[in-house]
JSON list of C-alpha atoms in Angstrom, two decimals:
[
{"chain": "J", "resi": 214, "resn": "MET", "atom": "CA", "xyz": [86.95, 116.20, 99.26]},
{"chain": "J", "resi": 215, "resn": "PRO", "atom": "CA", "xyz": [87.90, 114.24, 96.03]},
{"chain": "J", "resi": 216, "resn": "ASP", "atom": "CA", "xyz": [86.68, 110.51, 95.47]},
{"chain": "J", "resi": 217, "resn": "LEU", "atom": "CA", "xyz": [89.86, 108.65, 96.13]},
{"chain": "J", "resi": 218, "resn": "LYS", "atom": "CA", "xyz": [90.35, 105.05, 95.67]},
{"chain": "J", "resi": 219, "resn": "LEU", "atom": "CA", "xyz": [93.77, 102.99, 96.03]},
{"chain": "J", "resi": 220, "resn": "TYR", "atom": "CA", "xyz": [93.95, 99.68, 94.18]},
{"chain": "J", "resi": 221, "resn": "TYR", "atom": "CA", "xyz": [96.56, 97.63, 95.94]},
{"chain": "J", "resi": 222, "resn": "SER", "atom": "CA", "xyz": [97.87, 94.19, 96.91]},
{"chain": "J", "resi": 223, "resn": "PRO", "atom": "CA", "xyz": [100.32, 93.08, 99.73]},
{"chain": "J", "resi": 224, "resn": "ASN", "atom": "CA", "xyz": [103.30, 93.18, 97.30]},
{"chain": "J", "resi": 225, "resn": "LEU", "atom": "CA", "xyz": [106.38, 95.32, 97.69]},
{"chain": "J", "resi": 226, "resn": "ASN", "atom": "CA", "xyz": [105.25, 98.78, 95.90]},
{"chain": "J", "resi": 227, "resn": "PRO", "atom": "CA", "xyz": [101.54, 98.53, 96.87]},
{"chain": "J", "resi": 228, "resn": "ARG", "atom": "CA", "xyz": [102.69, 98.23, 100.28]},
{"chain": "J", "resi": 229, "resn": "VAL", "atom": "CA", "xyz": [104.68, 101.45, 100.11]},
{"chain": "J", "resi": 230, "resn": "ALA", "atom": "CA", "xyz": [101.73, 103.15, 98.84]},
{"chain": "J", "resi": 231, "resn": "VAL", "atom": "CA", "xyz": [99.39, 101.90, 101.34]},
{"chain": "J", "resi": 232, "resn": "ALA", "atom": "CA", "xyz": [101.91, 103.12, 104.18]},
{"chain": "J", "resi": 233, "resn": "VAL", "atom": "CA", "xyz": [101.90, 106.75, 102.91]},
{"chain": "J", "resi": 234, "resn": "ALA", "atom": "CA", "xyz": [98.30, 106.68, 102.62]},
{"chain": "J", "resi": 235, "resn": "ARG", "atom": "CA", "xyz": [97.89, 105.47, 106.17]},
{"chain": "J", "resi": 236, "resn": "HIS", "atom": "CA", "xyz": [100.82, 107.48, 107.27]},
{"chain": "J", "resi": 237, "resn": "LEU", "atom": "CA", "xyz": [99.08, 110.63, 105.93]},
{"chain": "J", "resi": 238, "resn": "ASP", "atom": "CA", "xyz": [95.61, 109.60, 106.92]},
{"chain": "J", "resi": 239, "resn": "SER", "atom": "CA", "xyz": [94.47, 109.96, 103.54]},
{"chain": "J", "resi": 240, "resn": "PRO", "atom": "CA", "xyz": [91.06, 109.61, 102.68]},
{"chain": "J", "resi": 241, "resn": "VAL", "atom": "CA", "xyz": [90.99, 106.96, 100.19]},
{"chain": "J", "resi": 242, "resn": "ALA", "atom": "CA", "xyz": [88.82, 103.76, 99.76]},
{"chain": "J", "resi": 243, "resn": "TYR", "atom": "CA", "xyz": [91.31, 100.77, 99.88]},
{"chain": "J", "resi": 244, "resn": "ILE", "atom": "CA", "xyz": [90.15, 98.21, 97.49]},
{"chain": "J", "resi": 245, "resn": "ALA", "atom": "CA", "xyz": [92.18, 94.68, 97.19]},
{"chain": "J", "resi": 246, "resn": "ALA", "atom": "CA", "xyz": [92.89, 94.08, 93.73]},
{"chain": "J", "resi": 247, "resn": "SER", "atom": "CA", "xyz": [94.54, 90.79, 91.85]},
{"chain": "J", "resi": 248, "resn": "PRO", "atom": "CA", "xyz": [94.62, 92.76, 88.48]},
{"chain": "J", "resi": 249, "resn": "MET", "atom": "CA", "xyz": [96.52, 89.73, 86.70]},
{"chain": "J", "resi": 250, "resn": "HIS", "atom": "CA", "xyz": [93.54, 87.09, 87.66]},
{"chain": "J", "resi": 251, "resn": "PRO", "atom": "CA", "xyz": [91.86, 86.20, 84.25]},
{"chain": "J", "resi": 252, "resn": "ASP", "atom": "CA", "xyz": [88.62, 87.29, 85.84]},
{"chain": "J", "resi": 253, "resn": "HIS", "atom": "CA", "xyz": [90.14, 90.50, 86.76]},
{"chain": "J", "resi": 254, "resn": "ARG", "atom": "CA", "xyz": [92.52, 91.59, 84.06]},
{"chain": "J", "resi": 255, "resn": "ARG", "atom": "CA", "xyz": [90.48, 92.88, 81.47]},
{"chain": "J", "resi": 256, "resn": "ALA", "atom": "CA", "xyz": [88.56, 95.34, 83.47]},
{"chain": "J", "resi": 257, "resn": "PHE", "atom": "CA", "xyz": [91.50, 96.38, 85.51]},
{"chain": "J", "resi": 258, "resn": "LYS", "atom": "CA", "xyz": [93.05, 97.55, 81.84]},
{"chain": "J", "resi": 259, "resn": "ALA", "atom": "CA", "xyz": [90.69, 100.42, 81.95]},
{"chain": "J", "resi": 260, "resn": "ILE", "atom": "CA", "xyz": [92.32, 101.43, 85.45]},
{"chain": "J", "resi": 261, "resn": "ASN", "atom": "CA", "xyz": [95.84, 100.81, 84.71]},
{"chain": "J", "resi": 262, "resn": "PRO", "atom": "CA", "xyz": [96.87, 99.46, 81.04]},
{"chain": "J", "resi": 263, "resn": "ASN", "atom": "CA", "xyz": [100.07, 97.88, 82.85]},
{"chain": "J", "resi": 264, "resn": "THR", "atom": "CA", "xyz": [97.68, 95.50, 84.88]},
{"chain": "J", "resi": 265, "resn": "LEU", "atom": "CA", "xyz": [99.40, 96.35, 87.92]},
{"chain": "J", "resi": 266, "resn": "VAL", "atom": "CA", "xyz": [98.88, 97.91, 91.38]},
{"chain": "J", "resi": 267, "resn": "PRO", "atom": "CA", "xyz": [99.32, 100.37, 93.11]},
{"chain": "J", "resi": 268, "resn": "VAL", "atom": "CA", "xyz": [96.90, 102.40, 91.10]},
{"chain": "J", "resi": 269, "resn": "LEU", "atom": "CA", "xyz": [95.11, 105.72, 92.57]},
{"chain": "J", "resi": 270, "resn": "VAL", "atom": "CA", "xyz": [91.97, 106.57, 91.12]},
{"chain": "J", "resi": 271, "resn": "GLU", "atom": "CA", "xyz": [91.09, 110.27, 91.92]},
{"chain": "J", "resi": 272, "resn": "ASN", "atom": "CA", "xyz": [87.43, 111.51, 90.44]},
{"chain": "J", "resi": 273, "resn": "GLY", "atom": "CA", "xyz": [87.70, 109.10, 88.03]},
{"chain": "J", "resi": 274, "resn": "LYS", "atom": "CA", "xyz": [91.40, 109.58, 86.64]},
{"chain": "J", "resi": 275, "resn": "SER", "atom": "CA", "xyz": [94.16, 107.31, 87.15]},
{"chain": "J", "resi": 276, "resn": "LEU", "atom": "CA", "xyz": [97.25, 107.87, 88.31]},
{"chain": "J", "resi": 277, "resn": "TRP", "atom": "CA", "xyz": [99.93, 104.55, 88.62]},
{"chain": "J", "resi": 278, "resn": "GLU", "atom": "CA", "xyz": [103.53, 103.96, 89.87]},
{"chain": "J", "resi": 279, "resn": "THR", "atom": "CA", "xyz": [104.08, 104.08, 93.55]},
{"chain": "J", "resi": 280, "resn": "ASP", "atom": "CA", "xyz": [106.17, 107.21, 93.48]},
{"chain": "J", "resi": 281, "resn": "ALA", "atom": "CA", "xyz": [103.71, 109.31, 91.84]},
{"chain": "J", "resi": 282, "resn": "ILE", "atom": "CA", "xyz": [100.86, 108.16, 94.13]},
{"chain": "J", "resi": 283, "resn": "ALA", "atom": "CA", "xyz": [102.90, 109.36, 97.37]},
{"chain": "J", "resi": 284, "resn": "CYS", "atom": "CA", "xyz": [103.58, 112.48, 95.95]},
{"chain": "J", "resi": 285, "resn": "ARG", "atom": "CA", "xyz": [99.75, 113.07, 95.11]},
{"chain": "J", "resi": 286, "resn": "LEU", "atom": "CA", "xyz": [98.89, 112.08, 98.56]},
{"chain": "J", "resi": 287, "resn": "SER", "atom": "CA", "xyz": [101.09, 114.09, 100.25]},
{"chain": "J", "resi": 288, "resn": "GLN", "atom": "CA", "xyz": [100.02, 117.06, 97.79]},
{"chain": "J", "resi": 289, "resn": "ILE", "atom": "CA", "xyz": [96.62, 116.18, 98.83]},
{"chain": "J", "resi": 290, "resn": "ALA", "atom": "CA", "xyz": [97.29, 115.79, 102.35]},
{"chain": "J", "resi": 291, "resn": "GLY", "atom": "CA", "xyz": [99.27, 119.29, 102.45]},
{"chain": "J", "resi": 292, "resn": "SER", "atom": "CA", "xyz": [101.97, 117.38, 103.79]},
{"chain": "J", "resi": 293, "resn": "ASP", "atom": "CA", "xyz": [105.78, 118.25, 103.82]},
{"chain": "J", "resi": 294, "resn": "PHE", "atom": "CA", "xyz": [106.13, 114.33, 103.73]},
{"chain": "J", "resi": 295, "resn": "TRP", "atom": "CA", "xyz": [107.15, 114.67, 100.20]},
{"chain": "J", "resi": 296, "resn": "PRO", "atom": "CA", "xyz": [108.54, 118.27, 100.30]},
{"chain": "J", "resi": 297, "resn": "THR", "atom": "CA", "xyz": [108.77, 120.93, 97.65]},
{"chain": "J", "resi": 298, "resn": "ASP", "atom": "CA", "xyz": [111.02, 122.80, 98.74]},
{"chain": "J", "resi": 299, "resn": "GLU", "atom": "CA", "xyz": [114.83, 122.62, 98.73]},
{"chain": "J", "resi": 300, "resn": "ARG", "atom": "CA", "xyz": [114.44, 119.22, 99.91]},
{"chain": "J", "resi": 301, "resn": "MET", "atom": "CA", "xyz": [112.73, 117.87, 97.10]},
{"chain": "J", "resi": 302, "resn": "SER", "atom": "CA", "xyz": [115.58, 117.09, 94.97]},
{"chain": "J", "resi": 303, "resn": "GLU", "atom": "CA", "xyz": [117.34, 115.25, 97.65]},
{"chain": "J", "resi": 304, "resn": "VAL", "atom": "CA", "xyz": [114.01, 113.19, 98.05]},
{"chain": "J", "resi": 305, "resn": "GLN", "atom": "CA", "xyz": [114.00, 112.27, 94.16]},
{"chain": "J", "resi": 306, "resn": "MET", "atom": "CA", "xyz": [117.82, 111.42, 94.71]},
{"chain": "J", "resi": 307, "resn": "TRP", "atom": "CA", "xyz": [116.77, 108.81, 97.14]},
{"chain": "J", "resi": 308, "resn": "VAL", "atom": "CA", "xyz": [113.71, 107.50, 95.47]},
{"chain": "J", "resi": 309, "resn": "SER", "atom": "CA", "xyz": [115.89, 106.92, 92.25]},
{"chain": "J", "resi": 310, "resn": "TRP", "atom": "CA", "xyz": [119.06, 105.58, 94.00]},
{"chain": "J", "resi": 311, "resn": "SER", "atom": "CA", "xyz": [116.81, 103.08, 96.29]},
{"chain": "J", "resi": 312, "resn": "ASN", "atom": "CA", "xyz": [114.93, 101.90, 93.31]},
{"chain": "J", "resi": 313, "resn": "LEU", "atom": "CA", "xyz": [117.96, 101.17, 91.29]},
{"chain": "J", "resi": 314, "resn": "HIS", "atom": "CA", "xyz": [120.67, 99.94, 93.52]},
{"chain": "J", "resi": 315, "resn": "LEU", "atom": "CA", "xyz": [119.08, 98.66, 96.86]},
{"chain": "J", "resi": 316, "resn": "THR", "atom": "CA", "xyz": [115.69, 97.50, 96.36]},
{"chain": "J", "resi": 317, "resn": "ARG", "atom": "CA", "xyz": [116.44, 95.70, 92.99]},
{"chain": "J", "resi": 318, "resn": "PRO", "atom": "CA", "xyz": [118.99, 93.65, 94.36]},
{"chain": "J", "resi": 319, "resn": "ALA", "atom": "CA", "xyz": [117.00, 93.14, 97.56]},
{"chain": "J", "resi": 320, "resn": "GLY", "atom": "CA", "xyz": [113.94, 92.36, 95.41]},
{"chain": "J", "resi": 321, "resn": "THR", "atom": "CA", "xyz": [115.74, 89.31, 94.20]},
{"chain": "J", "resi": 322, "resn": "PHE", "atom": "CA", "xyz": [115.81, 87.71, 97.66]},
{"chain": "J", "resi": 323, "resn": "TYR", "atom": "CA", "xyz": [112.04, 89.06, 98.23]},
{"chain": "J", "resi": 324, "resn": "PHE", "atom": "CA", "xyz": [110.85, 87.34, 95.36]},
{"chain": "J", "resi": 325, "resn": "GLU", "atom": "CA", "xyz": [113.05, 84.03, 95.41]},
{"chain": "J", "resi": 326, "resn": "ARG", "atom": "CA", "xyz": [112.37, 83.57, 98.91]},
{"chain": "J", "resi": 327, "resn": "LEU", "atom": "CA", "xyz": [109.06, 84.81, 99.87]},
{"chain": "J", "resi": 328, "resn": "ILE", "atom": "CA", "xyz": [107.14, 84.78, 96.55]},
{"chain": "J", "resi": 329, "resn": "ARG", "atom": "CA", "xyz": [108.05, 82.27, 94.14]},
{"chain": "J", "resi": 330, "resn": "PRO", "atom": "CA", "xyz": [107.77, 79.35, 96.45]},
{"chain": "J", "resi": 331, "resn": "GLN", "atom": "CA", "xyz": [104.08, 80.20, 96.74]},
{"chain": "J", "resi": 332, "resn": "PHE", "atom": "CA", "xyz": [103.48, 79.07, 92.84]},
{"chain": "J", "resi": 333, "resn": "SER", "atom": "CA", "xyz": [106.76, 77.42, 91.89]},
{"chain": "J", "resi": 334, "resn": "ASP", "atom": "CA", "xyz": [109.36, 74.80, 93.00]},
{"chain": "J", "resi": 335, "resn": "VAL", "atom": "CA", "xyz": [111.93, 76.32, 90.52]},
{"chain": "J", "resi": 336, "resn": "PRO", "atom": "CA", "xyz": [115.17, 76.65, 92.40]},
{"chain": "J", "resi": 337, "resn": "GLU", "atom": "CA", "xyz": [117.04, 79.75, 92.88]},
{"chain": "J", "resi": 338, "resn": "ASP", "atom": "CA", "xyz": [119.73, 80.42, 90.32]},
{"chain": "J", "resi": 339, "resn": "PRO", "atom": "CA", "xyz": [123.15, 80.43, 92.71]},
{"chain": "J", "resi": 340, "resn": "LYS", "atom": "CA", "xyz": [125.44, 83.03, 90.31]},
{"chain": "J", "resi": 341, "resn": "VAL", "atom": "CA", "xyz": [121.95, 85.67, 90.22]},
{"chain": "J", "resi": 342, "resn": "MET", "atom": "CA", "xyz": [121.77, 85.26, 93.98]},
{"chain": "J", "resi": 343, "resn": "LYS", "atom": "CA", "xyz": [125.29, 85.74, 94.72]},
{"chain": "J", "resi": 344, "resn": "ASN", "atom": "CA", "xyz": [125.72, 88.71, 92.27]},
{"chain": "J", "resi": 345, "resn": "ASP", "atom": "CA", "xyz": [122.58, 90.49, 93.67]},
{"chain": "J", "resi": 346, "resn": "MET", "atom": "CA", "xyz": [123.82, 90.05, 97.45]},
{"chain": "J", "resi": 347, "resn": "VAL", "atom": "CA", "xyz": [127.23, 91.44, 96.49]},
{"chain": "J", "resi": 348, "resn": "ALA", "atom": "CA", "xyz": [125.20, 94.42, 94.86]},
{"chain": "J", "resi": 349, "resn": "PHE", "atom": "CA", "xyz": [122.89, 94.55, 97.96]},
{"chain": "J", "resi": 350, "resn": "ARG", "atom": "CA", "xyz": [125.77, 94.54, 100.38]},
{"chain": "J", "resi": 351, "resn": "ASN", "atom": "CA", "xyz": [127.69, 97.23, 98.69]},
{"chain": "J", "resi": 352, "resn": "SER", "atom": "CA", "xyz": [124.65, 99.49, 98.54]},
{"chain": "J", "resi": 353, "resn": "ALA", "atom": "CA", "xyz": [123.47, 98.80, 102.20]},
{"chain": "J", "resi": 354, "resn": "GLY", "atom": "CA", "xyz": [127.23, 99.53, 103.04]},
{"chain": "J", "resi": 355, "resn": "ILE", "atom": "CA", "xyz": [126.81, 103.03, 101.41]},
{"chain": "J", "resi": 356, "resn": "LEU", "atom": "CA", "xyz": [123.44, 103.58, 102.91]},
{"chain": "J", "resi": 357, "resn": "ASP", "atom": "CA", "xyz": [124.83, 102.48, 106.62]},
{"chain": "J", "resi": 358, "resn": "GLY", "atom": "CA", "xyz": [128.03, 104.90, 106.26]},
{"chain": "J", "resi": 359, "resn": "LEU", "atom": "CA", "xyz": [125.43, 107.73, 105.15]},
{"chain": "J", "resi": 360, "resn": "LEU", "atom": "CA", "xyz": [123.14, 106.72, 108.32]},
{"chain": "J", "resi": 361, "resn": "ALA", "atom": "CA", "xyz": [125.91, 107.06, 110.79]},
{"chain": "J", "resi": 362, "resn": "ASP", "atom": "CA", "xyz": [125.62, 110.60, 111.64]},
{"chain": "J", "resi": 363, "resn": "ARG", "atom": "CA", "xyz": [121.79, 111.12, 110.73]},
{"chain": "J", "resi": 364, "resn": "GLU", "atom": "CA", "xyz": [118.28, 110.40, 112.06]},
{"chain": "J", "resi": 365, "resn": "TRP", "atom": "CA", "xyz": [116.72, 110.18, 108.83]},
{"chain": "J", "resi": 366, "resn": "LEU", "atom": "CA", "xyz": [117.68, 110.27, 105.14]},
{"chain": "J", "resi": 367, "resn": "VAL", "atom": "CA", "xyz": [116.68, 113.79, 104.61]},
{"chain": "J", "resi": 368, "resn": "ALA", "atom": "CA", "xyz": [117.37, 117.03, 106.51]},
{"chain": "J", "resi": 369, "resn": "ASP", "atom": "CA", "xyz": [116.93, 114.80, 109.77]},
{"chain": "J", "resi": 370, "resn": "ARG", "atom": "CA", "xyz": [113.14, 114.82, 109.14]},
{"chain": "J", "resi": 371, "resn": "LEU", "atom": "CA", "xyz": [111.00, 111.68, 108.36]},
{"chain": "J", "resi": 372, "resn": "SER", "atom": "CA", "xyz": [109.89, 111.84, 104.59]},
{"chain": "J", "resi": 373, "resn": "TYR", "atom": "CA", "xyz": [109.22, 109.73, 101.66]},
{"chain": "J", "resi": 374, "resn": "ALA", "atom": "CA", "xyz": [112.58, 109.08, 101.21]},
{"chain": "J", "resi": 375, "resn": "ASP", "atom": "CA", "xyz": [112.78, 106.91, 104.15]},
{"chain": "J", "resi": 376, "resn": "PHE", "atom": "CA", "xyz": [109.63, 104.94, 103.37]},
{"chain": "J", "resi": 377, "resn": "ARG", "atom": "CA", "xyz": [110.73, 104.35, 99.93]},
{"chain": "J", "resi": 378, "resn": "THR", "atom": "CA", "xyz": [114.76, 103.42, 100.31]},
{"chain": "J", "resi": 379, "resn": "ALA", "atom": "CA", "xyz": [113.36, 100.97, 103.04]},
{"chain": "J", "resi": 380, "resn": "THR", "atom": "CA", "xyz": [110.89, 99.30, 100.52]},
{"chain": "J", "resi": 381, "resn": "CYS", "atom": "CA", "xyz": [112.27, 95.63, 101.19]},
{"chain": "J", "resi": 382, "resn": "LEU", "atom": "CA", "xyz": [113.55, 95.71, 104.71]},
{"chain": "J", "resi": 383, "resn": "PRO", "atom": "CA", "xyz": [110.51, 94.66, 106.42]},
{"chain": "J", "resi": 384, "resn": "PHE", "atom": "CA", "xyz": [110.98, 91.50, 104.69]},
{"chain": "J", "resi": 385, "resn": "ALA", "atom": "CA", "xyz": [114.64, 91.41, 105.30]},
{"chain": "J", "resi": 386, "resn": "GLU", "atom": "CA", "xyz": [114.48, 88.30, 107.87]},
{"chain": "J", "resi": 387, "resn": "GLY", "atom": "CA", "xyz": [112.43, 86.05, 105.71]},
{"chain": "J", "resi": 388, "resn": "ALA", "atom": "CA", "xyz": [114.22, 86.73, 102.55]},
{"chain": "J", "resi": 389, "resn": "GLY", "atom": "CA", "xyz": [117.67, 86.53, 103.78]},
{"chain": "J", "resi": 390, "resn": "LEU", "atom": "CA", "xyz": [119.35, 90.05, 103.76]},
{"chain": "J", "resi": 391, "resn": "PRO", "atom": "CA", "xyz": [121.75, 90.37, 106.28]},
{"chain": "J", "resi": 392, "resn": "LEU", "atom": "CA", "xyz": [120.67, 93.60, 107.66]},
{"chain": "J", "resi": 393, "resn": "HIS", "atom": "CA", "xyz": [122.66, 92.67, 111.14]},
{"chain": "J", "resi": 394, "resn": "ASP", "atom": "CA", "xyz": [125.74, 93.34, 109.32]},
{"chain": "J", "resi": 395, "resn": "PHE", "atom": "CA", "xyz": [124.62, 96.98, 108.71]},
{"chain": "J", "resi": 396, "resn": "PRO", "atom": "CA", "xyz": [123.97, 98.52, 112.27]},
{"chain": "J", "resi": 397, "resn": "ASN", "atom": "CA", "xyz": [123.04, 102.28, 111.18]},
{"chain": "J", "resi": 398, "resn": "VAL", "atom": "CA", "xyz": [120.83, 100.77, 108.71]},
{"chain": "J", "resi": 399, "resn": "ALA", "atom": "CA", "xyz": [119.00, 98.22, 111.56]},
{"chain": "J", "resi": 400, "resn": "ARG", "atom": "CA", "xyz": [118.69, 101.13, 113.77]},
{"chain": "J", "resi": 401, "resn": "TRP", "atom": "CA", "xyz": [117.29, 103.64, 111.25]},
{"chain": "J", "resi": 402, "resn": "HIS", "atom": "CA", "xyz": [114.56, 100.73, 110.00]},
{"chain": "J", "resi": 403, "resn": "ASN", "atom": "CA", "xyz": [113.77, 100.16, 113.67]},
{"chain": "J", "resi": 404, "resn": "GLN", "atom": "CA", "xyz": [112.76, 103.76, 113.48]},
{"chain": "J", "resi": 405, "resn": "LEU", "atom": "CA", "xyz": [110.51, 103.29, 110.78]},
{"chain": "J", "resi": 406, "resn": "LEU", "atom": "CA", "xyz": [109.09, 100.03, 112.36]},
{"chain": "J", "resi": 407, "resn": "ALA", "atom": "CA", "xyz": [108.01, 102.23, 115.24]},
{"chain": "J", "resi": 408, "resn": "ILE", "atom": "CA", "xyz": [105.43, 104.03, 112.76]},
{"chain": "J", "resi": 409, "resn": "ASP", "atom": "CA", "xyz": [102.31, 102.11, 112.74]},
{"chain": "J", "resi": 410, "resn": "ALA", "atom": "CA", "xyz": [101.93, 103.07, 109.02]},
{"chain": "J", "resi": 411, "resn": "TRP", "atom": "CA", "xyz": [105.00, 101.32, 108.29]},
{"chain": "J", "resi": 412, "resn": "ARG", "atom": "CA", "xyz": [105.21, 98.23, 110.71]},
{"chain": "J", "resi": 413, "resn": "ASP", "atom": "CA", "xyz": [102.02, 97.09, 109.55]},
{"chain": "J", "resi": 414, "resn": "PRO", "atom": "CA", "xyz": [100.19, 99.28, 106.79]},
{"chain": "J", "resi": 415, "resn": "PHE", "atom": "CA", "xyz": [97.26, 97.03, 106.26]},
{"chain": "J", "resi": 416, "resn": "ALA", "atom": "CA", "xyz": [96.31, 96.69, 109.96]},
{"chain": "J", "resi": 417, "resn": "GLY", "atom": "CA", "xyz": [92.61, 97.54, 110.43]},
{"chain": "J", "resi": 418, "resn": "ILE", "atom": "CA", "xyz": [91.89, 98.63, 106.51]},
{"chain": "J", "resi": 419, "resn": "ALA", "atom": "CA", "xyz": [88.10, 98.67, 105.76]},
{"chain": "J", "resi": 420, "resn": "GLU", "atom": "CA", "xyz": [89.00, 97.39, 102.29]},
{"chain": "J", "resi": 421, "resn": "THR", "atom": "CA", "xyz": [86.72, 96.69, 99.41]},
{"chain": "J", "resi": 422, "resn": "SER", "atom": "CA", "xyz": [87.74, 93.82, 96.79]},
{"chain": "J", "resi": 423, "resn": "MET", "atom": "CA", "xyz": [87.50, 93.93, 93.48]},
{"chain": "J", "resi": 424, "resn": "GLU", "atom": "CA", "xyz": [84.89, 91.03, 93.45]},
{"chain": "J", "resi": 425, "resn": "ARG", "atom": "CA", "xyz": [82.75, 92.71, 95.93]},
{"chain": "J", "resi": 426, "resn": "ARG", "atom": "CA", "xyz": [82.69, 96.01, 93.57]},
{"chain": "J", "resi": 427, "resn": "ALA", "atom": "CA", "xyz": [81.62, 93.58, 90.63]}
]
């Protein structure tokens, strides 16, 4: 059994990594981390020189970036959640597409509406918000059309493509993303929300914090 530690925070990418670990019942120790905190940043650089989460430490070796972590956890679990057959390239297509075309503009609304107000009163830039709403609507429309005749994104089976493409959607209401305008996307995401690991990946985690490990 490998020694696995998953460093995470509640933010978008770490949330996906934790959801994958919970879905796969991965044997990881969950460690809540604030790598940019002045008291932790120097120590965290030894784990990830980018000082970002998530990070998976396996037998002392670090693996960072959400998609790489999801791939490795699927390998460890012996699962086809990240398939290695002919579906693999299609999963990778969705990972790339969603990061560039859906999560990027949606992430602007997540940050401006849900994160920035926690530490700043700087107002939204209306031009940026308008442009990213156009980009989000365009990509959500593409996704909505493709979901019209399929249950899941790849081979009509749940895969990492679904988790990754839906990165921002649990926060759609608070971020002001018009999910109701895309009924097939909303239906698909409601299916995801029926999965405990996606709906609330942090529920019941027996976590350790960096402070407690110090």
